[in-house]
Amino acid sequence: MRPAQPQYRNARAGELRIDDAGRRVTLAGWVARRRDHGGMIFIDLRDASGYVQVVLREDDMAHTLRSEFCVQVTGEVSRRPAGNENPELATGEIEVIANQLRVLSESATLPFPIEGQGANEVGEEARLKHRYLDLRRTGPAATLRMRSQVNKVGRSVLDQHGFVEIETPNLTRSTPEGARDFIVPVRLQPGHWYALPQSPQLFKQLLMVAGMERYYQIARCFRDEDFRADRQPEFTQLDVEMSFVNRDDVLAVAEDVVVALWREVAGVELPRPFERMSHAEALRRFGSDKPDIRFGQELTDCTAYFSETSFRVFQAPHVGAVVMPGGAGQSRAELDGWQGWARARGAKGLAYVLVGPDGDLGGPVAKNLSDTEKVGLAELVGAEPGDAIFFAAGPRRHSLELLGAARQEIGRRCDLIDNSAWRLLFVVDFPMFTPTENGGWTAEHHPFTAPTPDWMDRFDAEPEYALADAYDLVCNGWEIGGGSVRIHQSDLQRRVFDLIGLDKDEAESQFGFLLDAFAYGPPPHAGVALGWDRIVALLSGAESIREVIAFPKVASGGDPLTGAPTPIPPAQRKEAGIDARPDVPLRDR
RNA sequence: GGUCCCGUGGAGCAGUUCGGAGUGCUCGCCGCCCUGUCAAGGCGGAGGUCGCGGGUUCAAAUCCCGUCGGGACCGCCA
């Protein structure tokens, strides 16, 4: 007869309650904390459901237990003696009186504390190197579970809307987004390379041509660019595309998903509809295309006010200002600090005027201003006595963005931001094109983005002003989604290609397959992609998306756990065909 | 490509301004004691290339140069 299948447990530690008193249970889990009194040993046993206190009587094995041993315990669930309840624990009314203890596996001494004092202060490098231990901890584990719930809610909402979940290739060819591709050598065709998708953009458009009408995918995307707290080289989007819809139809679906997430995951009912703001207004009022509207301190345009000024610095295409409440009280060192802060952003500096208690203006800039300029300045920018006014002068967009960054910094330093607030908005009507270095134009979003309906006929006449039917979703200053209405008419597509200087051969070689597909009755379509890592980070309060990714990479591109990337041996290199010469000459685009 | 911050027993820090013996704190680890703790407690103990290399100096964790690693930001990035 074969031995029976092992039975490791018949109850979960964190689920035991007072009603279970008297039950004989078998638990399996880890020794989270240990309190050894000699004749009596308490351990807090942890499994995925939570913790329960196990009481062990003196015997040799109990004394040998150490942190994070994996153990199996059999015993009776008992009400704790009066006065010994622990309200900190969900299972604090009861304990398990063990009469059988089995060590399933031992643990070496831990590289950092998992439980108790210091567990929340471990450096990220150590945590990531032993991420499997980091994830035993309550907080990081809860974040991954939250992410799973986010996936579930997203799928559920889209399913209710009749969407079809479809997987697209990860080994593909370069897509026309602007980032650097990760490339993969192809053994069967030496000298030829796959690219990892920066997004499933072209495939989802092909699925619209295919008549799927409503597609979505929780899609991994790859971009070989430098890291940030909110950027990893591989990241996840909830990717959505719809046929026979306009912009507002897409925004409504995105809103449905986000509202459901905040409701189901955070217990927050977001007000609907989400606010909408044109890109131009966001830039003008907040100096950003992803404004944090949890606080005011909006920018003031002072260009006209200083149009006659004799102060050289303010003789610029654009002069703007932002007010720092109470900023006049800053020390010289703090004010100098702002200069360094501005220079780090590529500016010459950040001019400032201090409003004294009596309303008189101080600071190095004030003496360069005429009396008439001084008189109305505080009122113009909305400054009160005791405030500091920061100025940026120069090219309009650059000045606005510098002030926008200053505004955000002011919000942080002056504690103007309500950290419990959720402020979502759609930024719409992005510029369709941006100028290139050699005097041409390039698509701001991607070359399949349609102009807004009122620019349809004239975008190529005034490309600098043309608006695209593209949109971003912004939450508390984080860009958490973006998309556009796509071009489905070949003549319109031709005009856009002409404007960005893409001739027929180039278009054909880069994405001829998409243009071919569009010859067969492509439906009008539009889509959006939500930044899944950022959304989970916001919902979980994480400062970095590394916290919401099971095994993230560090800024140099490595994974401290696996040690990837690694060199490869010559045989593997040869087999991969990395060094094969292409049979057609190629030039840089 | 650039700017800034950090690197000190296993973890987290202090010490670095203004050079003077590896000094200190909390935790962990090891041993002993301990029957109601829950960040258990008591006593004792081990554990260090102050990231690495060079320079200045009678003397460097501390000052200078370089380099490596981590982080934040600019550039870059649907």
XYZ file of C-alpha atoms (C1' of nucleotides) in Angstrom:
667
model
C 0.000 0.000 0.000
C 1.278 3.420 -0.841
C 1.687 5.972 1.969
C -1.219 8.370 2.347
C -0.998 11.867 0.924
C 0.229 14.213 3.656
C -2.330 16.456 5.345
C -0.607 19.609 6.482
C -3.464 21.517 8.051
C -7.186 21.723 8.529
C -7.514 25.345 9.670
C -6.022 28.734 8.914
C -4.266 30.602 11.696
C -5.730 34.043 11.173
C -9.299 32.825 10.875
C -9.675 31.198 14.312
C -12.147 32.958 16.589
C -13.751 32.484 19.968
C -16.411 30.274 18.373
C -13.673 27.792 17.487
C -12.815 27.260 21.179
C -12.666 23.556 21.917
C -11.764 22.608 18.338
C -8.742 20.476 17.775
C -6.903 21.960 14.805
C -3.761 21.389 12.825
C -2.035 24.531 11.566
C 0.954 25.076 9.329
C 2.935 28.252 8.977
C 5.945 30.229 10.111
C 7.303 31.195 13.519
C 6.741 34.946 13.373
C 7.574 35.848 16.965
C 8.758 33.724 19.854
C 8.478 34.381 23.561
C 10.367 31.733 25.496
C 9.670 31.733 29.234
C 11.498 28.530 29.911
C 8.683 26.358 31.159
C 6.272 27.857 28.689
C 6.836 29.080 25.167
C 4.565 31.330 23.141
C 4.907 31.598 19.413
C 2.897 33.709 17.026
C 2.261 31.429 14.099
C 1.807 33.185 10.765
C 0.234 31.860 7.611
C -1.302 33.724 4.695
C -4.468 34.381 6.694
C -2.789 36.066 9.662
C -1.434 35.226 13.101
C -2.454 33.125 16.046
C -0.713 32.574 19.366
C 0.395 29.025 20.007
C 1.194 27.946 23.569
C 3.836 25.263 23.929
C 4.749 23.532 27.167
C 8.331 22.813 27.982
C 9.939 20.236 25.825
C 13.199 20.204 23.943
C 11.820 20.846 20.512
C 9.962 24.010 21.474
C 13.185 25.607 22.710
C 14.931 24.962 19.412
C 12.388 26.944 17.406
C 13.736 30.069 15.800
C 12.274 32.891 13.740
C 10.757 31.816 10.420
C 11.013 28.094 10.959
C 8.232 26.459 8.986
C 6.219 24.368 11.400
C 3.118 22.282 11.809
C 1.216 22.488 15.092
C -1.685 20.417 16.361
C -3.601 21.520 19.412
C -6.807 22.736 20.917
C -8.237 26.193 20.344
C -8.861 27.718 23.783
C -10.222 30.928 25.161
C -7.288 32.828 26.629
C -7.175 33.185 30.435
C -9.006 36.323 31.545
C -6.831 39.388 31.201
C -4.510 37.818 28.666
C -6.437 38.726 25.538
C -4.528 40.673 22.890
C -6.704 43.266 21.143
C -3.914 43.889 18.613
C -4.547 40.489 17.086
C -7.679 39.449 15.207
C -7.301 36.095 16.923
C -6.442 37.740 20.239
C -9.286 36.219 22.209
C -8.018 32.692 21.724
C -4.820 30.680 21.533
C -3.889 27.208 20.413
C -2.637 24.922 23.176
C -0.231 22.714 21.268
C 0.356 19.095 22.015
C 2.154 18.233 18.797
C 4.872 20.224 17.084
C 6.621 19.287 13.881
C 9.338 21.322 12.211
C 8.681 21.164 8.473
C 11.839 23.109 7.666
C 14.328 25.283 9.501
C 15.344 28.830 8.701
C 18.833 30.265 8.683
C 19.411 33.475 10.629
C 17.527 36.210 8.842
C 19.371 38.873 6.841
C 16.992 41.517 8.202
C 14.129 41.611 10.704
C 10.818 40.427 9.276
C 8.704 41.016 12.361
C 8.907 43.282 15.374
C 11.211 46.186 15.987
C 13.013 47.503 12.954
C 11.004 45.457 10.490
C 9.654 48.575 8.823
C 13.006 50.319 8.494
C 14.906 47.851 6.370
C 16.765 49.279 3.386
C 15.315 48.596 -0.029
C 18.466 46.937 -1.316
C 18.354 44.272 1.398
C 14.615 43.810 0.968
C 14.866 43.265 -2.782
C 17.790 40.885 -2.507
C 15.615 38.691 -0.278
C 12.282 39.723 -1.668
C 10.772 36.338 -0.732
C 11.393 37.270 2.906
C 10.239 40.854 2.398
C 6.974 39.502 1.033
C 6.376 37.454 4.184
C 5.742 40.750 5.934
C 2.225 42.032 6.343
C 2.564 45.266 4.370
C 4.290 44.043 1.199
C 2.123 40.904 1.162
C -1.025 43.009 1.422
C 0.152 45.124 -1.505
C 0.462 42.115 -3.804
C -2.954 40.884 -2.682
C -4.369 44.326 -3.400
C -2.873 44.177 -6.857
C -4.630 40.884 -7.452
C -7.897 42.479 -6.408
C -7.252 45.403 -8.744
C -6.832 42.948 -11.610
C -10.049 41.224 -10.662
C -12.091 44.425 -10.444
C -10.694 45.694 -13.737
C -11.572 42.450 -15.490
C -15.001 42.379 -13.933
C -15.953 45.897 -15.048
C -14.778 45.336 -18.597
C -16.446 41.953 -18.742
C -19.728 43.588 -17.782
C -19.208 46.006 -20.667
C -18.815 43.160 -23.127
C -15.066 43.373 -23.575
C -12.976 40.464 -24.831
C -9.665 39.718 -23.130
C -7.079 38.934 -25.780
C -3.357 38.267 -25.461
C -0.956 39.784 -27.968
C 2.663 38.830 -28.722
C 5.605 39.837 -26.595
C 8.010 38.856 -29.354
C 7.154 41.282 -32.115
C 8.503 44.178 -34.098
C 9.077 47.733 -33.024
C 5.959 49.854 -32.526
C 5.888 53.533 -33.429
C 5.945 54.920 -29.893
C 8.920 57.020 -29.095
C 10.865 54.953 -26.590
C 13.902 52.756 -27.076
C 13.121 49.102 -27.769
C 14.376 46.056 -25.957
C 15.515 43.627 -28.626
C 15.767 39.852 -28.746
C 17.995 37.926 -31.142
C 16.350 35.272 -33.275
C 18.267 32.017 -33.471
C 16.338 30.775 -36.506
C 17.107 33.935 -38.449
C 20.568 35.144 -37.448
C 20.900 38.893 -37.795
C 17.198 39.415 -37.275
C 15.693 40.664 -34.033
C 12.389 40.809 -32.275
C 11.461 43.887 -30.298
C 9.525 43.640 -27.065
C 6.343 45.720 -27.346
C 6.339 49.190 -25.816
C 2.591 48.655 -25.751
C 0.178 46.460 -27.742
C -0.804 49.546 -29.759
C -0.736 48.124 -33.258
C -2.175 44.760 -32.282
C -5.157 46.258 -30.563
C -5.898 48.349 -33.639
C -5.643 45.201 -35.747
C -8.142 43.556 -33.403
C -10.534 46.393 -34.178
C -10.092 45.696 -37.887
C -10.778 42.071 -36.962
C -14.178 43.074 -35.652
C -13.601 42.254 -31.980
C -15.080 45.693 -31.222
C -14.129 45.675 -27.549
C -10.667 44.441 -26.549
C -8.763 44.589 -23.318
C -5.619 43.083 -21.885
C -3.615 43.407 -18.703
C -0.533 43.881 -20.812
C 3.140 43.881 -19.959
C 4.956 46.696 -21.758
C 8.689 47.172 -22.238
C 10.583 50.423 -22.679
C 14.337 50.730 -22.503
C 14.505 54.140 -20.841
C 15.938 55.408 -17.574
C 14.164 54.602 -14.346
C 12.163 56.791 -12.001
C 10.201 56.090 -8.853
C 7.181 55.572 -11.141
C 8.997 53.943 -14.078
C 10.323 50.412 -14.551
C 11.604 48.940 -17.830
C 8.782 46.421 -17.788
C 5.464 47.611 -16.491
C 1.792 46.840 -16.804
C -1.105 48.596 -18.479
C -4.775 47.820 -18.583
C -4.974 48.198 -22.333
C -8.366 48.948 -23.885
C -9.599 49.547 -27.428
C -13.155 50.061 -28.700
C -14.856 50.347 -32.085
C -17.653 52.712 -33.150
C -17.033 55.049 -30.230
C -16.018 58.655 -29.718
C -13.727 60.150 -27.112
C -16.393 60.453 -24.447
C -17.386 56.789 -24.797
C -13.803 55.769 -24.036
C -13.456 58.184 -21.136
C -16.689 56.814 -19.666
C -15.278 53.277 -19.680
C -12.008 54.416 -18.130
C -14.016 56.265 -15.513
C -16.106 53.164 -14.802
C -12.984 51.116 -14.202
C -11.349 53.696 -11.966
C -14.489 54.399 -9.950
C -14.959 50.661 -9.378
C -11.330 50.272 -8.298
C -11.507 53.061 -5.765
C -14.863 51.785 -4.506
C -13.919 48.105 -4.229
C -10.296 48.430 -3.232
C -10.091 51.673 -1.258
C -13.711 52.032 -0.156
C -13.814 55.506 -1.676
C -16.693 56.814 -3.780
C -15.168 59.139 -6.371
C -17.406 61.980 -7.569
C -18.501 61.613 -11.184
C -18.021 62.694 -13.815
C -14.295 63.298 -13.497
C -13.238 66.868 -14.101
C -11.965 67.710 -17.586
C -9.377 70.274 -18.491
C -7.726 71.120 -21.760
C -3.992 70.626 -22.022
C -3.630 74.357 -22.651
C -5.510 75.215 -19.470
C -3.523 72.725 -17.392
C -0.300 74.257 -18.613
C -1.501 77.819 -18.100
C -2.934 77.347 -14.609
C -0.668 74.645 -13.167
C 2.440 74.529 -15.377
C 1.979 70.822 -15.966
C 0.179 68.372 -18.227
C -0.531 66.267 -15.124
C -1.580 68.868 -12.582
C -2.035 68.027 -8.934
C -5.278 69.848 -8.219
C -5.435 68.908 -4.555
C -4.230 72.433 -3.784
C -4.336 75.945 -5.253
C -1.332 78.258 -5.699
C -2.146 78.590 -9.385
C 0.310 80.349 -11.648
C -0.106 83.973 -12.710
C 0.788 85.241 -16.173
C 2.720 88.496 -15.642
C 3.904 88.943 -19.225
C 1.612 91.855 -20.004
C 2.207 93.406 -16.594
C 5.935 93.609 -17.272
C 5.664 94.451 -20.967
C 7.300 97.861 -20.424
C 9.771 96.767 -17.758
C 13.354 97.953 -17.691
C 14.401 94.831 -15.771
C 16.321 92.802 -18.310
C 15.410 89.409 -16.860
C 11.712 90.116 -17.293
C 12.096 91.228 -20.914
C 11.140 87.753 -22.063
C 8.482 86.032 -24.179
C 6.798 84.900 -20.983
C 6.950 86.015 -17.357
C 5.012 83.997 -14.817
C 4.740 83.810 -11.066
C 3.723 81.483 -8.258
C 3.220 82.441 -4.624
C 4.751 80.647 -1.650
C 2.657 81.352 1.428
C 4.828 82.586 4.300
C 7.835 82.339 1.997
C 9.182 85.768 2.981
C 10.238 84.254 6.275
C 12.738 81.924 4.610
C 16.399 82.237 5.491
C 18.943 83.369 2.954
C 20.164 79.783 2.741
C 16.663 78.522 1.971
C 16.179 81.153 -0.722
C 19.569 80.245 -2.184
C 18.445 76.636 -2.045
C 15.670 77.466 -4.486
C 18.280 78.746 -6.940
C 20.071 75.421 -6.825
C 16.743 73.654 -7.126
C 15.952 75.665 -10.293
C 19.410 75.138 -11.782
C 19.006 71.384 -11.298
C 16.039 71.735 -13.645
C 18.079 73.502 -16.273
C 16.940 77.033 -15.407
C 19.278 79.962 -14.744
C 17.590 80.519 -11.408
C 14.320 81.421 -9.795
C 13.783 85.153 -9.307
C 11.857 86.039 -6.173
C 10.266 88.996 -4.427
C 9.480 88.946 -0.719
C 6.348 90.667 0.536
C 7.101 92.329 3.870
C 4.688 92.603 6.793
C 3.642 96.081 5.617
C 3.289 94.986 2.006
C 6.642 96.465 1.000
C 8.616 94.368 -1.463
C 12.088 93.035 -0.679
C 14.668 90.688 -2.130
C 17.249 91.280 -4.841
C 14.720 91.563 -7.681
C 12.580 94.253 -6.031
C 15.102 97.054 -6.534
C 15.043 96.408 -10.274
C 11.339 97.081 -10.461
C 9.797 100.491 -10.987
C 7.475 101.966 -8.380
C 4.472 101.428 -10.630
C 5.461 97.810 -11.170
C 5.763 97.266 -7.430
C 2.439 98.849 -6.549
C 0.085 96.320 -8.084
C 2.333 93.257 -8.063
C 1.175 91.552 -4.883
C -2.455 91.969 -5.877
C -1.797 90.687 -9.397
C -0.310 87.422 -8.193
C -2.490 87.128 -5.092
C 0.331 87.451 -2.550
C -0.247 88.477 1.064
C 2.217 90.087 3.452
C 4.758 87.477 4.494
C 4.584 85.586 1.200
C 7.306 85.015 -1.350
C 6.642 85.404 -5.081
C 8.717 83.255 -7.407
C 9.134 84.265 -11.051
C 10.195 82.444 -14.160
C 10.983 84.347 -17.352
C 11.848 82.901 -20.752
C 10.230 80.736 -23.391
C 6.597 80.237 -22.431
C 6.411 76.480 -22.071
C 9.715 76.200 -20.254
C 8.812 78.974 -17.823
C 5.407 77.489 -17.106
C 6.880 74.063 -16.456
C 9.501 75.476 -14.113
C 6.801 77.315 -12.172
C 4.665 74.189 -12.181
C 7.496 72.235 -10.585
C 7.998 75.080 -8.097
C 4.289 75.029 -7.303
C 4.447 71.316 -6.543
C 7.483 71.851 -4.330
C 5.685 74.696 -2.537
C 2.705 72.410 -1.987
C 4.949 69.858 -0.325
C 7.049 72.258 1.742
C 4.114 74.337 2.937
C 1.946 71.303 3.629
C -0.805 72.544 1.314
C -1.685 69.081 0.032
C -4.558 67.140 1.567
C -3.078 63.662 1.612
C -6.469 62.050 2.107
C -7.876 63.622 -1.064
C -8.315 61.911 -4.429
C -8.531 64.396 -7.293
C -8.942 62.855 -10.712
C -9.217 64.660 -13.974
C -9.018 64.049 -17.674
C -6.594 66.276 -19.537
C -7.889 66.541 -23.113
C -7.068 68.285 -26.393
C -3.328 67.739 -26.410
C -1.247 69.405 -29.105
C -1.161 67.136 -32.117
C 2.443 67.835 -33.060
C 5.667 69.011 -31.510
C 8.453 70.673 -33.468
C 11.544 68.624 -34.286
C 15.102 69.916 -34.108
C 15.357 70.279 -37.880
C 12.223 72.387 -38.281
C 9.759 69.622 -38.998
C 6.973 68.105 -36.942
C 6.524 64.896 -35.060
C 3.430 63.350 -33.523
C 3.036 64.249 -29.853
C 1.171 61.025 -29.075
C 1.667 58.594 -31.942
C 1.099 58.961 -35.677
C -2.267 57.163 -35.643
C -3.856 59.746 -33.358
C -6.740 61.632 -34.939
C -7.133 65.382 -34.749
C -10.076 66.683 -32.748
C -13.230 67.007 -34.906
C -12.785 70.764 -35.353
C -9.158 70.353 -36.505
C -9.921 67.552 -38.924
C -9.899 69.812 -41.979
C -7.113 72.209 -41.081
C -4.521 70.547 -38.832
C -1.942 70.547 -41.606
C -2.425 74.272 -42.219
C -1.522 75.231 -38.660
C 0.294 72.262 -37.121
C 1.614 74.346 -34.228
C -1.928 74.920 -32.994
C -3.599 71.709 -34.094
C -5.217 69.653 -31.339
C -5.228 65.885 -31.182
C -8.109 63.838 -29.861
C -5.792 62.463 -27.203
C -6.342 62.374 -23.477
C -4.640 61.565 -20.206
C -6.104 60.545 -16.888
C -4.412 62.247 -13.944
C -4.757 61.470 -10.239
C -3.116 63.661 -7.603
C -0.415 64.709 -10.058
C 0.274 61.171 -11.333
C -0.415 60.314 -14.942
C -2.336 57.060 -14.621
C -3.733 56.668 -18.116
C -3.731 57.924 -21.657
C -5.146 57.242 -25.044
C -6.611 58.678 -28.182
C -9.114 58.439 -30.980
C -7.345 56.693 -33.854
C -7.247 57.531 -37.505
C -9.221 55.019 -39.584
C -9.346 56.920 -42.882
C -6.425 56.333 -45.222
C -6.503 59.829 -46.713
C -6.335 61.383 -43.270
C -3.495 59.053 -42.335
C -1.672 60.055 -45.509
C -1.951 63.749 -44.575
C -0.539 63.109 -41.102
C 2.347 61.097 -42.522
C 3.045 63.880 -45.014
C 3.162 66.458 -42.244
C 5.575 64.507 -40.082
C 7.727 63.826 -43.116
C 7.106 60.101 -43.341
C 7.182 59.088 -46.966
C 5.316 56.164 -48.422
C 8.295 53.788 -48.352
C 9.150 54.570 -44.746
C 5.573 54.167 -43.622
C 5.367 50.940 -45.562
C 8.523 49.521 -44.021
C 7.664 50.506 -40.449
C 4.030 49.510 -40.239
C 2.908 48.561 -43.679
C 1.038 45.619 -42.176
C -1.222 48.018 -40.273
C -1.835 50.146 -43.364
C -2.579 46.972 -45.316
C -5.132 45.986 -42.710
C -6.686 49.421 -42.899
C -7.430 48.776 -46.560
C -10.169 46.367 -45.520
C -12.857 48.478 -43.908
C -11.343 49.515 -40.588
C -13.970 50.691 -38.103
C -13.703 54.020 -36.332
C -11.996 53.194 -33.038
C -10.383 54.679 -29.979
C -8.672 53.406 -26.887
C -7.004 54.050 -23.606
C -4.384 52.408 -21.424
C -4.322 52.683 -17.650
C -1.004 52.612 -15.805
C -1.644 49.612 -13.607
C 1.489 49.844 -11.454
C 0.882 53.494 -10.698
C -2.756 52.896 -9.861
C -1.876 50.123 -7.420
C 0.834 52.357 -5.952
C -1.688 55.141 -5.387
C -4.243 52.777 -3.858
C -1.660 51.222 -1.547
C 0.036 54.480 -0.612
C 3.371 53.346 -2.051
C 5.927 55.999 -2.937
C 7.435 53.896 -5.712
C 5.967 51.355 -8.110
C 8.735 48.991 -7.021
C 6.559 48.348 -3.967
C 3.699 47.003 -6.075
C 5.776 44.753 -8.340
C 6.622 41.285 -7.040
C 10.205 41.305 -8.261
C 11.180 44.819 -9.385
C 14.454 46.031 -10.824
C 16.767 48.703 -9.441
C 17.827 51.858 -11.261
C 20.811 50.271 -12.998
C 18.443 47.762 -14.592
C 19.414 44.828 -12.427
C 17.405 42.476 -10.289
C 19.257 42.149 -6.955
C 17.612 38.784 -6.323
C 18.445 36.841 -9.474
C 21.444 38.933 -10.394
C 20.041 39.549 -13.868
C 21.251 40.697 -16.276
C 24.304 38.469 -16.700
C 26.962 37.938 -19.337
C 26.408 34.876 -21.524
C 28.959 32.245 -22.498
C 30.410 32.309 -26.038
C 28.463 29.221 -27.123
C 25.166 30.823 -26.155
C 26.188 34.019 -27.859
C 27.024 32.181 -31.042
C 23.820 30.176 -31.015
C 21.707 33.292 -30.477
C 23.129 34.810 -33.635
C 23.845 38.135 -31.963
C 26.888 38.846 -34.073
C 25.421 37.854 -37.421
C 25.608 40.575 -40.023
C 22.315 41.569 -41.624
C 22.097 40.697 -45.312
C 20.643 44.094 -46.155
C 22.448 47.331 -45.374
C 20.600 49.406 -42.770
C 20.860 53.038 -41.864
C 19.715 54.921 -38.782
C 16.305 56.469 -39.022
C 24.868 62.284 -20.497
C 24.098 65.701 -15.938
C 22.953 67.377 -10.597
C 22.204 65.967 -5.591
C 21.864 62.426 -1.284
C 23.434 57.793 0.995
C 27.296 53.639 1.959
C 30.063 52.407 9.630
C 29.493 44.275 13.015
C 23.572 40.550 10.358
C 19.413 45.059 10.254
C 18.560 50.327 11.277
C 21.272 54.542 12.924
C 24.777 58.134 15.546
C 29.933 59.517 15.009
C 32.241 62.877 9.491
C 31.454 70.283 10.389
C 36.457 71.230 13.326
C 41.473 64.476 11.717
C 43.689 62.013 17.520
C 42.989 54.132 19.752
C 36.684 50.843 15.956
C 33.685 54.921 20.178
C 28.107 54.665 20.968
C 22.590 53.466 20.527
C 18.242 50.189 19.238
C 17.385 45.388 17.351
C 19.056 40.699 15.816
C 22.536 36.399 16.764
C 24.960 32.681 20.524
C 24.898 30.701 25.803
C 22.563 30.451 30.639
C 18.108 31.609 33.723
C 12.910 32.058 33.545
C 5.138 28.948 33.625
C 1.022 34.095 30.952
C 3.976 36.626 27.364
C 2.501 39.168 23.016
C 8.409 44.456 20.264
C 8.452 39.142 26.844
C 12.238 39.835 30.632
C 17.242 39.136 33.342
C 22.598 37.984 33.067
C 26.760 36.978 29.979
C 29.092 36.698 25.072
C 30.496 36.782 19.926
C 30.511 39.663 15.724
C 34.114 45.387 11.981
C 38.754 45.744 5.400
C 34.043 52.374 8.512
C 31.971 50.106 0.074
C 36.759 49.921 -2.816
C 41.507 52.310 -4.645
C 44.816 56.272 -4.348
C 46.467 60.979 -2.070
C 47.420 64.698 2.053
C 49.137 64.068 7.236
C 53.068 62.212 12.750
C 47.921 60.409 12.597
C 42.000 59.469 8.172
C 35.373 56.486 9.283
C 36.329 61.975 9.280
C 39.956 66.100 4.454
C 41.058 65.620 -1.237
C 40.777 62.745 -6.030
C 38.915 58.520 -8.447
C 35.780 54.337 -8.602
C 31.726 50.827 -7.366
C 26.777 50.094 -5.353
C 21.830 52.133 -3.908
C 18.261 56.235 -4.099
C 15.895 61.133 -5.881
C 15.645 64.411 -9.854
C 16.932 66.719 -14.961
C 17.638 64.927 -19.861
C 15.126 60.661 -21.955
C 10.174 58.352 -21.653
C 2.388 56.289 -24.183
